[in-house]
Coordinates of C-alpha atoms in Angstrom, one line a residue:
M201 CA 14.3 33.9 212.4
K202 CA 18.0 34.5 211.5
S203 CA 19.1 31.0 212.8
L204 CA 17.5 29.3 209.7
F205 CA 19.8 31.1 207.5
R206 CA 22.9 29.2 208.7
W207 CA 22.4 26.6 206.2
G208 CA 25.7 27.0 204.2
T209 CA 27.4 24.3 206.0
T210 CA 24.7 21.8 205.2
L211 CA 24.5 22.7 201.6
S212 CA 28.3 22.7 201.1
L213 CA 28.4 19.3 203.0
V214 CA 26.1 17.7 200.6
G215 CA 28.0 19.2 197.5
S216 CA 31.3 18.1 199.0
A217 CA 30.1 14.4 198.9
L218 CA 30.8 14.6 195.2
L219 CA 34.2 16.3 195.7
G220 CA 35.6 15.4 198.9
S221 CA 36.9 12.2 200.3
V222 CA 34.5 9.6 202.0
S223 CA 35.8 7.3 204.6
A224 CA 34.8 5.1 207.6
E225 CA 35.2 6.2 211.2
N226 CA 34.4 4.8 214.4
L227 CA 32.1 6.7 216.8
A228 CA 34.1 6.8 220.1
A229 CA 32.2 6.3 223.2
L230 CA 30.5 14.4 226.7
A231 CA 27.0 15.3 226.2
L232 CA 26.5 18.4 224.3
T233 CA 25.1 21.5 225.8
E234 CA 21.5 22.6 224.9
E235 CA 23.1 25.4 222.9
Q236 CA 25.1 22.9 221.0
V237 CA 22.1 20.7 220.4
R238 CA 20.1 23.6 219.1
E239 CA 23.0 24.5 216.6
K240 CA 22.9 21.1 215.2
L241 CA 19.1 21.2 214.6
T242 CA 18.9 24.9 213.3
P243 CA 19.9 24.3 209.8
V244 CA 16.9 22.0 209.2
P245 CA 13.6 23.5 208.1
V246 CA 10.4 22.0 209.4
F247 CA 6.6 23.2 208.7
A248 CA 4.0 24.2 211.1
V249 CA 0.4 24.7 210.3
T250 CA -0.5 28.1 211.8
D251 CA -3.3 30.7 211.9
T252 CA -2.8 34.0 210.4
K253 CA -1.2 35.3 213.7
G254 CA 1.5 32.7 213.7
S255 CA -0.2 30.4 216.4
P256 CA 0.0 26.7 215.7
L257 CA -3.0 24.5 215.0
V258 CA -3.4 22.4 218.1
A259 CA -5.2 19.1 218.8
S260 CA -6.0 17.6 222.3
I261 CA -5.3 14.1 222.7
P262 CA -5.4 11.7 225.7
D263 CA -2.6 11.9 228.3
Q264 CA -0.3 8.9 228.1
Q265 CA 0.0 9.1 231.9
D266 CA -3.6 9.7 232.7
Q267 CA -6.1 8.8 230.1
K268 CA -8.8 11.0 231.9
K269 CA -6.6 14.0 231.1
T270 CA -5.6 15.5 227.6
T271 CA -2.5 17.0 226.2
S272 CA -2.2 19.8 223.7
V273 CA -0.1 18.8 220.7
A274 CA 0.9 20.8 217.6
G275 CA 2.1 18.7 214.6
V276 CA 5.3 19.8 213.0
F277 CA 5.9 18.4 209.4
I278 CA 9.3 17.3 208.1
S279 CA 8.1 17.6 204.6
Q280 CA 6.7 20.9 203.3
E281 CA 4.7 19.0 200.5
D282 CA 3.1 17.0 203.5
A283 CA 2.2 20.0 205.3
N284 CA 0.8 21.6 202.1
A285 CA -1.3 18.5 201.4
F286 CA -2.6 18.5 205.0
V287 CA -3.9 22.0 204.6
Q288 CA -5.6 21.2 201.4
R289 CA -7.3 18.2 203.0
L290 CA -8.4 20.5 205.8
K291 CA -9.8 23.1 203.7
Q292 CA -12.0 20.3 201.9
E293 CA -13.1 18.6 205.1
N294 CA -13.4 21.7 207.3
P295 CA -13.4 24.9 205.1
Q296 CA -14.1 27.1 208.0
L297 CA -10.9 26.2 209.7
G298 CA -8.9 25.2 206.6
N299 CA -9.3 28.8 205.0
K300 CA -7.9 30.3 208.2
V301 CA -4.5 28.4 208.5
Q302 CA -1.2 28.5 206.5
V303 CA 2.0 26.5 206.3
V304 CA 4.8 28.3 208.0
P305 CA 8.6 27.3 207.9
V306 CA 10.3 27.3 211.2
S307 CA 13.7 26.0 212.3
L308 CA 14.0 22.4 214.0
G309 CA 16.2 24.0 216.4
E310 CA 13.5 26.5 217.6
V311 CA 10.8 23.7 217.8
H312 CA 13.1 21.8 220.1
E313 CA 13.8 24.8 222.2
Q314 CA 10.2 25.5 222.6
N315 CA 9.8 21.8 223.5
Q316 CA 12.3 21.9 226.2
K317 CA 10.7 25.1 227.6
N318 CA 7.1 23.9 227.5
R319 CA 8.0 20.7 229.3
T320 CA 8.4 23.0 232.6
V321 CA 5.2 24.7 232.2
P322 CA 2.0 23.1 233.2
N323 CA -0.2 21.9 230.6
G324 CA 2.5 23.3 228.2
L325 CA 2.1 22.6 224.4
N326 CA 4.0 19.6 223.0
F327 CA 5.3 19.7 219.4
A328 CA 5.1 16.3 217.6
Y329 CA 7.2 15.6 214.4
I330 CA 5.3 14.2 211.6
P331 CA 7.7 12.1 209.4
N332 CA 7.2 11.7 205.5
Q333 CA 5.5 8.2 205.2
Q334 CA 7.6 7.2 202.1
Q335 CA 10.6 7.5 204.2
V336 CA 9.1 5.8 207.0
K337 CA 8.5 2.7 204.5
Q338 CA 12.1 2.9 203.6
A339 CA 13.0 2.9 207.3
Q340 CA 10.6 -0.1 208.0
A341 CA 12.4 -2.0 205.3
I342 CA 15.9 -1.7 206.6
W343 CA 14.4 -2.7 210.0
N344 CA 12.8 -5.8 208.4
Q345 CA 16.4 -6.5 206.8
N346 CA 17.8 -6.4 210.1
G347 CA 15.5 -8.9 211.8
Q348 CA 13.3 -6.2 213.4
E349 CA 10.1 -6.9 211.2
K350 CA 8.0 -7.6 214.1
K351 CA 8.7 -3.9 215.4
P352 CA 7.1 -1.1 213.6
F353 CA 9.4 1.9 213.0
Q354 CA 8.3 4.9 215.0
G355 CA 9.4 8.6 214.8
V356 CA 11.2 10.4 212.1
P357 CA 13.8 8.2 210.3
L358 CA 17.3 9.3 210.0
F359 CA 19.6 7.1 207.6
V360 CA 23.2 6.7 208.2
A361 CA 26.0 4.3 206.8
K362 CA 28.4 2.1 208.5
E363 CA 31.4 -0.1 207.3
A364 CA 30.2 -3.4 208.1
S365 CA 34.0 -4.7 208.6
N366 CA 34.8 -2.5 211.5
S367 CA 31.4 -0.9 212.4
G368 CA 32.8 2.5 211.5
Y369 CA 30.5 5.4 210.6
L370 CA 30.8 6.6 207.0
T371 CA 32.2 10.3 207.1
I372 CA 32.8 13.2 204.8
Q373 CA 36.0 15.0 204.7
Q374 CA 35.7 18.5 203.9
N375 CA 38.6 21.1 204.4
G376 CA 40.2 18.8 206.9
V377 CA 37.0 18.4 209.0
S378 CA 35.4 15.0 209.4
S379 CA 31.6 15.0 209.6
I380 CA 29.1 12.0 210.2
P381 CA 26.0 13.0 208.1
F382 CA 22.5 11.8 209.1
F383 CA 20.1 12.1 206.2
F384 CA 16.1 12.6 206.2
N385 CA 16.2 11.1 202.8
K386 CA 17.5 7.5 202.2
E387 CA 18.0 8.2 198.5
Q388 CA 20.5 11.0 199.1
L389 CA 22.6 8.8 201.4
Q390 CA 22.5 5.9 198.9
S391 CA 24.2 8.1 196.3
I392 CA 27.0 8.7 198.6
V393 CA 27.4 5.1 199.6
N394 CA 27.5 4.4 195.8
R395 CA 30.4 6.8 195.5
Y396 CA 32.2 5.3 198.5
K397 CA 31.9 1.7 196.8
Q398 CA 33.4 3.1 193.7
Q399 CA 36.5 4.3 195.8
D400 CA 36.7 1.1 197.7
P401 CA 34.9 -1.8 195.7
N402 CA 35.8 -4.4 198.6
S403 CA 34.0 -2.4 201.0
Q404 CA 30.6 -3.7 202.7
V405 CA 28.6 -0.6 203.6
K406 CA 25.2 -1.0 205.1
I407 CA 22.6 1.7 205.8
E408 CA 21.1 2.0 209.3
V409 CA 18.1 3.9 210.4
V410 CA 17.4 5.6 213.7
P411 CA 14.6 8.0 214.9
L412 CA 15.4 11.6 215.1
E413 CA 14.0 11.7 218.6
G414 CA 16.4 9.1 219.6
V415 CA 19.4 11.0 218.1
I416 CA 18.4 14.4 219.9
K417 CA 18.2 12.4 223.1
T418 CA 21.5 10.9 222.5
L419 CA 23.1 14.4 221.8
Q420 CA 21.6 15.5 225.1
D421 CA 22.6 12.6 227.2
S422 CA 25.5 10.6 225.9
N423 CA 29.1 11.2 226.8
D424 CA 30.7 11.0 223.4
Q425 CA 33.0 13.6 222.2
Q426 CA 32.6 12.4 218.7
L427 CA 28.9 13.6 218.7
E428 CA 30.1 17.0 217.5
K429 CA 30.8 15.3 214.2
I430 CA 27.0 14.6 213.6
V431 CA 25.5 16.7 210.8
L432 CA 21.8 16.5 210.0
V433 CA 21.2 16.7 206.1
P434 CA 17.8 18.0 205.2
S435 CA 16.0 16.2 202.4
Q436 CA 16.5 17.5 198.7
E437 CA 13.0 19.0 198.9
S438 CA 14.1 21.1 201.9
L439 CA 17.4 22.1 200.6
K440 CA 15.6 23.5 197.4
F441 CA 13.4 25.5 199.8
L442 CA 16.3 26.9 201.7
Q443 CA 18.0 27.9 198.4
G444 CA 14.9 30.0 197.6
L445 CA 14.5 31.3 201.0
S446 CA 14.3 35.0 201.7
Q447 CA 14.2 36.5 205.3
N448 CA 10.9 38.2 205.1
Q449 CA 9.3 34.8 204.5
L450 CA 10.3 33.6 208.0
Q451 CA 7.8 33.7 210.9
R452 CA 8.0 32.1 214.4
P453 CA 4.9 30.5 215.8
N454 CA 3.3 32.1 218.9
Q455 CA 3.4 30.2 222.1

């Protein structure tokens, strides 16, 4: 899976947060092509549970449209630690199955691509993203602060910063290129916000949270040229994984 190796931009983006300038910018109101969407998702590693042949572990759940039918779903973990913990629990609760599965890194871009293809196939396999629960708690806290306490946060949280005075998104400037980072980990974004406030003590920056699934849909549907500036920044855990990655460790789940 060569696509997972194109992570240099993401790593350098995080590093530049301590070196380059940080500013606020409005996100002006054309949908990206599927290839462009995949390119934005590709640098993010996610973790599937598969058998030794690379086929994902599949569960059957009631179909939302027809409760008499079932839908095949494979979970994809955002956190490698969460995926490993799931396999360990499975080994304890169902050793016969648990000892036959493994955690396999895949590209979020490839998972998205497979999801898109499977939608056109009758009874096609669906991939469901499983968020880190600590980050979900962080997301819920932000929603509560924004008066949405009666509405539970659903999906994989992505954290983004905005300047309260003009609703401009916090951007990172690197080599003359402006990027709008969306973080899987709130703490990473908070460190950048703190630096921005040091540059401009009078600024009023707030952190907002949106679901990954909603961001992907926006990339697909919204007529907004500024969407090209969005960069998804993996968690520190995933960045460390990428730094130690070697090509022969990568596999692609069979469909």
